[in-house]
Amino acid sequence: MFTENLRVIFKGISSKIGGILGKTGLSPNFFTFLTLIFGFIAAYFIYLGSFRWAIVFILISGLMDFFDGAVAKVNKKETRFGALFDSTVDKTTEIAFYIALGLYSPKLWLGVSLAISAFMLSGYISKHAKAIGGKSGGGIMERKERLILIIFGLLFINYISYVLYAIAFFSLITCFQRFFRNYKVFLKA
């Protein structure tokens, strides 16, 4: 019930923002491009160890990602290329955050590698299943949850290795959830 109310509220906010930004004539892909730029800036600040600035730019990047979807939906500018561009930028920025953490502290490379591998595998399962008639998305650890954990880890940097292992572990659980969800779908087909 609570999440349903939140969805209604965010859908209303998204519609209003999309309508306002749509009047500027800026394309959704412009906001996707800004998502990438601000994401790379955030990664650079992670690498430097300026975690508060990194968090600010992760949030700005996330806001731009929200804007691209809002503008596309409200103004009926959703395209297959836009969906591909958005998905590619989402993965690229998130990988940049992890790599920046590994460059910041080489001790983090195992956690970084596991987190990247597990979240990319969950994305692969989702996209491939959808391409062959299954269901995409779902699971305990999606992009929003991973970004919240990354921000938490940056706020409490002494725990970042635990955060990386948690992202890897719960992304792996998500892999199993998506795989078996589609196993059931394909059994019925």
mmCIF file of N, CA and C in Angstrom, residues 42-58 100-101 104-105 108 150-151 153-158 160:
data_model
loop_
_atom_site.group_PDB
_atom_site.id
_atom_site.type_symbol
_atom_site.label_atom_id
_atom_site.label_comp_id
_atom_site.label_asym_id
_atom_site.label_seq_id
_atom_site.Cartn_x
_atom_site.Cartn_y
_atom_site.Cartn_z
ATOM 1 N N ALA A 42 31.020 12.447 -10.827
ATOM 2 C CA ALA A 42 30.900 11.754 -9.536
ATOM 3 C C ALA A 42 32.011 10.713 -9.391
ATOM 4 N N ALA A 43 32.259 9.938 -10.453
ATOM 5 C CA ALA A 43 33.308 8.918 -10.403
ATOM 6 C C ALA A 43 34.669 9.561 -10.158
ATOM 7 N N TYR A 44 34.910 10.689 -10.790
ATOM 8 C CA TYR A 44 36.178 11.393 -10.583
ATOM 9 C C TYR A 44 36.343 11.803 -9.121
ATOM 10 N N PHE A 45 35.271 12.304 -8.517
ATOM 11 C CA PHE A 45 35.351 12.692 -7.105
ATOM 12 C C PHE A 45 35.529 11.467 -6.197
ATOM 13 N N ILE A 46 34.959 10.339 -6.579
ATOM 14 C CA ILE A 46 35.195 9.105 -5.810
ATOM 15 C C ILE A 46 36.682 8.771 -5.860
ATOM 16 N N TYR A 47 37.231 8.802 -7.056
ATOM 17 C CA TYR A 47 38.660 8.511 -7.236
ATOM 18 C C TYR A 47 39.525 9.436 -6.382
ATOM 19 N N LEU A 48 39.160 10.722 -6.306
ATOM 20 C CA LEU A 48 39.929 11.686 -5.514
ATOM 21 C C LEU A 48 39.735 11.509 -4.011
ATOM 22 N N GLY A 49 38.682 10.777 -3.624
ATOM 23 C CA GLY A 49 38.376 10.637 -2.205
ATOM 24 C C GLY A 49 37.518 11.764 -1.665
ATOM 25 N N SER A 50 36.930 12.554 -2.553
ATOM 26 C CA SER A 50 36.010 13.643 -2.166
ATOM 27 C C SER A 50 34.587 13.094 -2.203
ATOM 28 N N PHE A 51 34.260 12.324 -1.179
ATOM 29 C CA PHE A 51 33.028 11.544 -1.214
ATOM 30 C C PHE A 51 31.761 12.390 -1.129
ATOM 31 N N ARG A 52 31.803 13.495 -0.415
ATOM 32 C CA ARG A 52 30.607 14.349 -0.329
ATOM 33 C C ARG A 52 30.273 14.931 -1.709
ATOM 34 N N TRP A 53 31.313 15.374 -2.432
ATOM 35 C CA TRP A 53 31.080 15.875 -3.784
ATOM 36 C C TRP A 53 30.623 14.744 -4.706
ATOM 37 N N ALA A 54 31.172 13.584 -4.506
ATOM 38 C CA ALA A 54 30.759 12.434 -5.311
ATOM 39 C C ALA A 54 29.268 12.164 -5.118
ATOM 40 N N ILE A 55 28.824 12.214 -3.876
ATOM 41 C CA ILE A 55 27.399 11.983 -3.586
ATOM 42 C C ILE A 55 26.540 13.037 -4.257
ATOM 43 N N VAL A 56 26.968 14.298 -4.182
ATOM 44 C CA VAL A 56 26.210 15.387 -4.825
ATOM 45 C C VAL A 56 26.046 15.095 -6.315
ATOM 46 N N PHE A 57 27.128 14.692 -6.974
ATOM 47 C CA PHE A 57 27.050 14.454 -8.417
ATOM 48 C C PHE A 57 26.350 13.144 -8.764
ATOM 49 N N ILE A 58 26.392 12.153 -7.893
ATOM 50 C CA ILE A 58 25.582 10.944 -8.113
ATOM 51 C C ILE A 58 24.104 11.319 -8.075
ATOM 52 N N ALA A 100 36.123 3.660 -10.038
ATOM 53 C CA ALA A 100 36.710 4.763 -9.270
ATOM 54 C C ALA A 100 37.024 4.327 -7.841
ATOM 55 N N LEU A 101 36.146 3.513 -7.255
ATOM 56 C CA LEU A 101 36.418 2.992 -5.909
ATOM 57 C C LEU A 101 37.666 2.104 -5.909
ATOM 58 N N TYR A 104 40.607 4.329 -6.183
ATOM 59 C CA TYR A 104 40.799 5.037 -4.908
ATOM 60 C C TYR A 104 41.548 4.156 -3.910
ATOM 61 N N SER A 105 41.153 2.887 -3.838
ATOM 62 C CA SER A 105 41.801 1.962 -2.909
ATOM 63 C C SER A 105 41.913 0.589 -3.563
ATOM 64 N N LEU A 108 40.051 -2.636 -2.642
ATOM 65 C CA LEU A 108 38.627 -2.821 -2.938
ATOM 66 C C LEU A 108 38.369 -3.581 -4.238
ATOM 67 N N ILE A 150 25.628 2.447 -2.646
ATOM 68 C CA ILE A 150 26.881 3.135 -2.967
ATOM 69 C C ILE A 150 26.960 4.454 -2.198
ATOM 70 N N ILE A 151 25.871 5.208 -2.190
ATOM 71 C CA ILE A 151 25.849 6.474 -1.444
ATOM 72 C C ILE A 151 26.080 6.218 0.039
ATOM 73 N N GLY A 153 27.706 3.734 1.333
ATOM 74 C CA GLY A 153 29.113 3.382 1.464
ATOM 75 C C GLY A 153 30.034 4.589 1.398
ATOM 76 N N LEU A 154 29.676 5.567 0.581
ATOM 77 C CA LEU A 154 30.484 6.786 0.490
ATOM 78 C C LEU A 154 30.326 7.650 1.738
ATOM 79 N N LEU A 155 29.134 7.626 2.317
ATOM 80 C CA LEU A 155 28.922 8.370 3.571
ATOM 81 C C LEU A 155 29.719 7.748 4.713
ATOM 82 N N PHE A 156 29.799 6.437 4.708
ATOM 83 C CA PHE A 156 30.507 5.699 5.759
ATOM 84 C C PHE A 156 31.603 4.872 5.087
ATOM 85 N N ILE A 157 32.612 5.561 4.603
ATOM 86 C CA ILE A 157 33.624 4.958 3.735
ATOM 87 C C ILE A 157 34.340 3.780 4.367
ATOM 88 N N ASN A 158 34.425 3.741 5.677
ATOM 89 C CA ASN A 158 35.089 2.609 6.333
ATOM 90 C C ASN A 158 34.351 1.293 6.098
ATOM 91 N N ILE A 160 32.788 0.596 3.092
ATOM 92 C CA ILE A 160 32.548 0.457 1.657
ATOM 93 C C ILE A 160 32.823 -0.956 1.150
#
